[in-house]
Amino acid sequence: MTVKPIAGLLVAVLLLSACTAEEPKAAPGSQGTVKIDVHGWVGYEATAAVMAYLLENELGYKVQTRKITEDKSWPDFAAGKVDVIVENWGHPAEKKEWIEEKKAALPAGLTGNKGVIGWYVPEWMVRKYPDITNYRNLNKYAALFKTAKSGNVGQFLAGDPTFVTNDEAIISNLGLNFKVVYSGSEDALIKAAQEATVKKKPLLMYFYEPQWLFTKIKLVKINLPAYAIGCDTDTKAVACDYPPYLLDKIVGAQFAKTGGRAYELVRNFNWTNDHQNKVASDMVNEGMTAEQAAKKWVDENKIVWKDWIPR
């Protein structure tokens, strides 16, 4: 009389085990290829690395990356050369052309990162010149920033000329005695900020968040005329600060149709500035490869990314 209940209990236990067991992971590369463009700043690379790691190791896709400037990615959606831009900073003109008009791309939700672009000086300069954070006082200090490249006016150090930038127009329209000098890269900006902090060298620079450097040195933002909707519509007439950016992801229209679980993961991806900065800092300051830093973050943050994985 006791055989049937025991047998029934065993069957129930086996069924429960089958239901709660994790779904087997697909073999790497078995689900197809996802093409991700990597733009020229380490925060972007950090996001791309984590996304790629999950696509490959949780969903079984192969990920193909290429390093390219922002402006070159957008036309390649139409050509099928790129599936995903993982961190987009505004670009209303490109969205109008490639999303609204040519239907080659689609927005794929926010990254969760809050972007800030602005003008910065090292903190020591603010302690020495307390009123320097008001843009109206910059001309008073312009001589401090003169370099061989800026000539008789102060140097404003920018990054890569393909980055989102209104600085030449802002300087001209606010009547500031400065010249934009392009350093050429994020890395060059970081090195300039570090040197200016350590050696107490005057520096006025373009910079942005999220960025791991803010966890290592202190920079202070210049107060430009407050941003108002439409003040940057005419790029030649800009005389205001940059807008706040809710960074988003852009995908190819074809990828959105056929990308399956890969597209769902991209759409679900959402983290914070602190998350990105941790991965980026491990890459830059701890000597890790992008994949190593991504794996470390994934291993430590399953509670964050588990809900990104499509069921």
Short mmCIF file of C-alpha atoms in Angstrom, two decimals:
data_model
loop_
_atom_site.label_atom_id
_atom_site.label_comp_id
_atom_site.label_asym_id
_atom_site.label_seq_id
_atom_site.Cartn_x
_atom_site.Cartn_y
_atom_site.Cartn_z
CA MET A 1 0.00 0.00 0.00
CA THR A 2 2.98 2.38 0.47
CA VAL A 3 4.56 1.81 -2.94
CA LYS A 4 2.29 4.12 -4.92
CA PRO A 5 2.75 7.26 -2.73
CA ILE A 6 6.54 6.83 -2.74
CA ALA A 7 6.57 6.36 -6.50
CA GLY A 8 4.36 9.40 -6.89
CA LEU A 9 6.68 11.42 -4.70
CA LEU A 10 9.70 10.39 -6.77
CA VAL A 11 7.95 11.38 -9.98
CA ALA A 12 7.05 14.76 -8.48
CA VAL A 13 10.64 15.38 -7.37
CA LEU A 14 11.98 14.48 -10.82
CA LEU A 15 9.48 16.78 -12.52
CA LEU A 16 10.36 19.64 -10.16
CA SER A 17 14.08 19.13 -10.83
CA ALA A 18 13.47 19.21 -14.57
CA CYS A 19 11.50 22.43 -14.30
CA THR A 20 14.03 24.24 -12.11
CA ALA A 21 17.19 23.14 -13.94
CA GLU A 22 18.90 25.87 -15.92
CA GLU A 23 18.36 25.76 -19.64
CA PRO A 24 21.45 24.35 -21.39
CA LYS A 25 23.54 27.05 -23.01
CA ALA A 26 23.93 27.03 -26.78
CA ALA A 27 27.36 26.24 -28.19
CA PRO A 28 29.41 29.39 -28.90
CA GLY A 29 28.68 30.70 -32.38
CA SER A 30 25.82 28.29 -32.98
CA GLN A 31 23.15 31.00 -33.06
CA GLY A 32 24.69 33.25 -35.70
CA THR A 33 26.78 36.43 -35.73
CA VAL A 34 26.08 39.84 -34.20
CA LYS A 35 28.07 42.81 -35.57
CA ILE A 36 28.83 45.49 -32.98
CA ASP A 37 30.66 48.73 -33.78
CA VAL A 38 33.07 50.06 -31.14
CA HIS A 39 33.47 53.84 -30.95
CA GLY A 40 36.46 55.73 -29.63
CA TRP A 41 36.02 55.96 -25.87
CA VAL A 42 36.62 53.34 -23.21
CA GLY A 43 33.14 53.57 -21.66
CA TYR A 44 31.64 52.54 -24.97
CA GLU A 45 34.15 49.70 -25.24
CA ALA A 46 33.18 48.56 -21.73
CA THR A 47 29.49 48.38 -22.66
CA ALA A 48 30.26 46.58 -25.90
CA ALA A 49 32.48 44.07 -24.07
CA VAL A 50 29.82 43.13 -21.52
CA MET A 51 27.14 42.88 -24.18
CA ALA A 52 29.40 40.72 -26.35
CA TYR A 53 30.35 38.47 -23.44
CA LEU A 54 26.71 37.77 -22.63
CA LEU A 55 25.77 37.23 -26.27
CA GLU A 56 28.55 34.70 -26.66
CA ASN A 57 28.54 32.93 -23.31
CA GLU A 58 24.88 33.01 -22.35
CA LEU A 59 23.13 32.88 -25.72
CA GLY A 60 25.66 31.17 -28.00
CA TYR A 61 26.16 33.91 -30.60
CA LYS A 62 29.40 34.87 -32.26
CA VAL A 63 30.18 38.58 -31.93
CA GLN A 64 32.10 40.48 -34.57
CA THR A 65 33.41 43.92 -33.55
CA ARG A 66 35.11 46.69 -35.46
CA LYS A 67 36.58 49.98 -34.27
CA ILE A 68 35.13 52.90 -36.20
CA THR A 69 34.13 56.52 -35.64
CA GLU A 70 30.55 57.48 -34.80
CA ASP A 71 29.86 59.19 -38.12
CA LYS A 72 30.89 56.12 -40.13
CA SER A 73 28.58 53.68 -38.33
CA TRP A 74 25.23 55.15 -39.32
CA PRO A 75 25.42 54.69 -43.13
CA ASP A 76 26.56 51.10 -42.60
CA PHE A 77 23.21 50.10 -41.13
CA ALA A 78 21.80 50.27 -44.64
CA ALA A 79 24.67 48.17 -46.00
CA GLY A 80 24.26 45.52 -43.29
CA LYS A 81 27.81 46.06 -42.02
CA VAL A 82 26.70 46.81 -38.46
CA ASP A 83 23.90 45.49 -36.25
CA VAL A 84 24.37 47.47 -33.03
CA ILE A 85 25.60 50.84 -31.77
CA VAL A 86 25.70 50.21 -28.01
CA GLU A 87 25.95 53.85 -26.83
CA ASN A 88 24.55 56.71 -28.85
CA TRP A 89 24.98 60.35 -27.80
CA GLY A 90 22.10 62.24 -29.37
CA HIS A 91 22.80 62.52 -33.11
CA PRO A 92 19.38 63.91 -34.09
CA ALA A 93 20.40 64.48 -37.71
CA GLU A 94 21.53 60.86 -38.12
CA LYS A 95 18.38 59.58 -36.43
CA LYS A 96 16.26 61.62 -38.79
CA GLU A 97 18.08 60.34 -41.87
CA TRP A 98 18.68 56.67 -41.01
CA ILE A 99 15.73 55.91 -38.72
CA GLU A 100 12.89 58.17 -39.85
CA GLU A 101 13.63 58.64 -43.54
CA LYS A 102 15.63 55.66 -44.78
CA LYS A 103 14.24 53.14 -42.24
CA ALA A 104 17.64 51.46 -42.00
CA ALA A 105 17.86 51.55 -38.21
CA LEU A 106 15.73 51.58 -35.07
CA PRO A 107 16.14 52.79 -31.48
CA ALA A 108 16.55 49.86 -29.08
CA GLY A 109 15.96 51.50 -25.70
CA LEU A 110 18.09 53.37 -23.19
CA THR A 111 21.41 52.06 -21.89
CA GLY A 112 20.66 53.38 -18.40
CA ASN A 113 23.69 55.67 -18.58
CA LYS A 114 23.23 59.39 -18.01
CA GLY A 115 25.56 61.36 -20.28
CA VAL A 116 27.04 64.77 -19.52
CA ILE A 117 29.24 66.76 -21.89
CA GLY A 118 30.86 69.98 -20.76
CA TRP A 119 33.92 72.14 -20.18
CA TYR A 120 36.18 71.27 -17.28
CA VAL A 121 39.21 72.58 -15.38
CA PRO A 122 41.30 70.80 -12.71
CA GLU A 123 40.04 71.35 -9.18
CA TRP A 124 43.24 73.14 -8.12
CA MET A 125 42.44 75.95 -10.56
CA VAL A 126 39.07 76.56 -8.89
CA ARG A 127 40.72 76.76 -5.49
CA LYS A 128 43.23 79.30 -6.85
CA TYR A 129 40.78 81.20 -9.09
CA PRO A 130 37.32 80.74 -7.48
CA ASP A 131 35.41 82.68 -10.15
CA ILE A 132 36.84 80.75 -13.09
CA THR A 133 33.84 78.41 -13.25
CA ASN A 134 31.70 81.28 -14.60
CA TYR A 135 32.18 81.43 -18.37
CA ARG A 136 31.99 85.24 -18.23
CA ASN A 137 35.33 85.26 -16.42
CA LEU A 138 37.22 82.97 -18.78
CA ASN A 139 38.66 85.81 -20.86
CA LYS A 140 40.24 87.22 -17.70
CA TYR A 141 42.24 84.01 -17.42
CA ALA A 142 42.76 83.26 -21.12
CA ALA A 143 46.50 84.03 -20.99
CA LEU A 144 46.98 81.17 -18.50
CA PHE A 145 45.88 78.70 -21.14
CA LYS A 146 48.07 79.87 -24.04
CA THR A 147 50.09 77.16 -25.80
CA ALA A 148 52.20 76.93 -28.93
CA LYS A 149 49.15 75.52 -30.73
CA SER A 150 46.74 78.25 -29.63
CA GLY A 151 48.93 81.26 -30.39
CA ASN A 152 47.88 84.53 -28.78
CA VAL A 153 44.67 83.17 -27.30
CA GLY A 154 43.91 80.50 -24.73
CA GLN A 155 43.81 76.82 -25.68
CA PHE A 156 40.59 74.87 -25.34
CA LEU A 157 41.51 71.19 -25.54
CA ALA A 158 39.00 68.98 -27.35
CA GLY A 159 39.12 65.28 -28.15
CA ASP A 160 38.48 63.52 -31.44
CA PRO A 161 36.88 65.93 -33.93
CA THR A 162 34.27 63.26 -34.75
CA PHE A 163 32.92 63.36 -31.17
CA VAL A 164 29.70 65.29 -30.49
CA THR A 165 31.04 68.85 -30.13
CA ASN A 166 29.78 72.44 -30.36
CA ASP A 167 32.87 74.07 -28.85
CA GLU A 168 34.04 76.17 -31.79
CA ALA A 169 30.60 77.73 -32.11
CA ILE A 170 30.25 78.26 -28.35
CA ILE A 171 33.62 80.03 -28.17
CA SER A 172 32.83 82.24 -31.13
CA ASN A 173 29.28 83.11 -30.10
CA LEU A 174 30.20 83.87 -26.49
CA GLY A 175 33.13 86.05 -27.58
CA LEU A 176 35.75 84.01 -25.74
CA ASN A 177 39.45 84.45 -26.47
CA PHE A 178 40.16 80.77 -26.97
CA LYS A 179 41.02 78.43 -29.81
CA VAL A 180 39.88 74.81 -30.05
CA VAL A 181 42.83 72.43 -30.31
CA TYR A 182 41.95 68.79 -30.98
CA SER A 183 43.96 66.28 -28.97
CA GLY A 184 42.75 63.50 -31.25
CA SER A 185 41.43 60.95 -28.75
CA GLU A 186 39.91 60.24 -25.37
CA ASP A 187 43.23 58.84 -24.19
CA ALA A 188 44.97 62.15 -24.98
CA LEU A 189 42.33 64.07 -23.01
CA ILE A 190 42.78 61.78 -20.01
CA LYS A 191 46.56 62.14 -20.07
CA ALA A 192 46.24 65.93 -20.30
CA ALA A 193 43.87 66.00 -17.30
CA GLN A 194 46.18 63.79 -15.25
CA GLU A 195 49.23 65.90 -16.10
CA ALA A 196 47.38 69.14 -15.36
CA THR A 197 46.36 67.78 -11.96
CA VAL A 198 49.77 66.44 -10.94
CA LYS A 199 51.90 69.28 -12.35
CA LYS A 200 49.42 72.09 -11.66
CA LYS A 201 49.25 73.06 -15.34
CA PRO A 202 46.31 75.23 -16.49
CA LEU A 203 43.86 73.26 -18.61
CA LEU A 204 40.43 73.98 -20.05
CA MET A 205 39.05 70.90 -21.74
CA TYR A 206 36.08 69.12 -23.27
CA PHE A 207 35.09 66.08 -21.24
CA TYR A 208 32.13 63.92 -20.33
CA GLU A 209 30.51 61.40 -18.03
CA PRO A 210 30.22 58.46 -17.59
CA GLN A 211 34.00 58.28 -17.36
CA TRP A 212 36.18 56.34 -14.92
CA LEU A 213 38.65 59.25 -14.59
CA PHE A 214 36.25 61.07 -12.22
CA THR A 215 36.90 58.31 -9.65
CA LYS A 216 40.65 59.09 -9.74
CA ILE A 217 41.02 62.87 -10.07
CA LYS A 218 38.79 65.89 -9.50
CA LEU A 219 37.64 68.06 -12.37
CA VAL A 220 35.18 70.94 -12.07
CA LYS A 221 32.60 71.83 -14.70
CA ILE A 222 32.44 75.37 -16.15
CA ASN A 223 29.03 77.02 -15.94
CA LEU A 224 28.10 77.87 -19.52
CA PRO A 225 24.74 79.50 -20.37
CA ALA A 226 22.11 76.96 -19.35
CA TYR A 227 20.82 74.59 -22.00
CA ALA A 228 17.29 75.20 -23.23
CA ILE A 229 15.43 73.10 -25.76
CA GLY A 230 16.30 74.33 -29.25
CA CYS A 231 19.35 76.39 -28.28
CA ASP A 232 21.58 74.00 -30.23
CA THR A 233 19.34 73.48 -33.25
CA ASP A 234 21.48 75.73 -35.43
CA THR A 235 24.95 74.30 -34.87
CA LYS A 236 26.63 77.52 -36.05
CA ALA A 237 24.68 79.69 -33.59
CA VAL A 238 25.11 77.58 -30.43
CA ALA A 239 25.81 79.72 -27.37
CA CYS A 240 24.60 77.37 -24.63
CA ASP A 241 25.75 74.35 -22.66
CA TYR A 242 25.30 70.80 -23.90
CA PRO A 243 22.00 69.06 -23.15
CA PRO A 244 21.74 66.19 -20.68
CA TYR A 245 21.86 62.90 -22.57
CA LEU A 246 19.89 59.75 -21.84
CA LEU A 247 22.14 57.45 -23.82
CA ASP A 248 20.46 54.92 -26.05
CA LYS A 249 21.15 51.91 -28.26
CA ILE A 250 20.61 51.83 -32.02
CA VAL A 251 20.17 48.66 -34.08
CA GLY A 252 19.83 47.85 -37.74
CA ALA A 253 16.24 47.39 -38.94
CA GLN A 254 17.08 43.97 -40.34
CA PHE A 255 18.69 42.89 -37.07
CA ALA A 256 15.54 43.96 -35.20
CA LYS A 257 13.51 41.66 -37.47
CA THR A 258 15.78 38.62 -37.54
CA GLY A 259 18.07 38.98 -34.52
CA GLY A 260 15.88 36.88 -32.24
CA ARG A 261 17.22 36.47 -28.71
CA ALA A 262 20.29 38.57 -29.53
CA TYR A 263 18.08 41.54 -30.36
CA GLU A 264 16.07 40.95 -27.18
CA LEU A 265 19.23 41.01 -25.05
CA VAL A 266 20.41 44.23 -26.69
CA ARG A 267 17.03 45.81 -26.09
CA ASN A 268 16.97 44.62 -22.44
CA PHE A 269 20.51 45.81 -21.63
CA ASN A 270 20.32 48.55 -18.99
CA TRP A 271 22.93 49.50 -16.37
CA THR A 272 24.38 52.53 -14.56
CA ASN A 273 27.30 54.93 -14.92
CA ASP A 274 28.95 53.20 -11.94
CA HIS A 275 28.68 49.81 -13.64
CA GLN A 276 30.28 51.11 -16.82
CA ASN A 277 32.99 52.97 -14.93
CA LYS A 278 33.94 49.79 -13.03
CA VAL A 279 34.50 47.81 -16.23
CA ALA A 280 36.29 50.70 -17.93
CA SER A 281 38.56 51.25 -14.93
CA ASP A 282 39.53 47.57 -14.83
CA MET A 283 40.48 47.83 -18.50
CA VAL A 284 42.57 50.98 -18.09
CA ASN A 285 43.94 50.80 -14.56
CA GLU A 286 44.13 47.07 -13.85
CA GLY A 287 45.59 45.98 -17.17
CA MET A 288 42.66 43.76 -18.08
CA THR A 289 41.53 43.07 -21.61
CA ALA A 290 37.99 44.12 -22.46
CA GLU A 291 36.89 40.47 -22.30
CA GLN A 292 38.56 39.91 -18.91
CA ALA A 293 36.95 43.02 -17.44
CA ALA A 294 33.58 42.03 -18.87
CA LYS A 295 33.84 38.50 -17.43
CA LYS A 296 34.76 39.89 -14.00
CA TRP A 297 31.75 42.22 -14.03
CA VAL A 298 29.42 39.46 -15.26
CA ASP A 299 30.66 37.07 -12.57
CA GLU A 300 30.05 39.67 -9.85
CA ASN A 301 26.73 41.09 -11.06
CA LYS A 302 24.38 38.30 -12.06
CA ILE A 303 21.60 39.98 -10.12
CA VAL A 304 21.89 42.92 -12.58
CA TRP A 305 22.08 41.10 -15.89
CA LYS A 306 20.01 37.97 -15.32
CA ASP A 307 16.82 39.78 -16.33
CA TRP A 308 18.40 40.88 -19.62
CA ILE A 309 18.56 37.27 -20.81
CA PRO A 310 15.46 36.48 -22.89
CA ARG A 311 13.41 33.49 -21.79
#
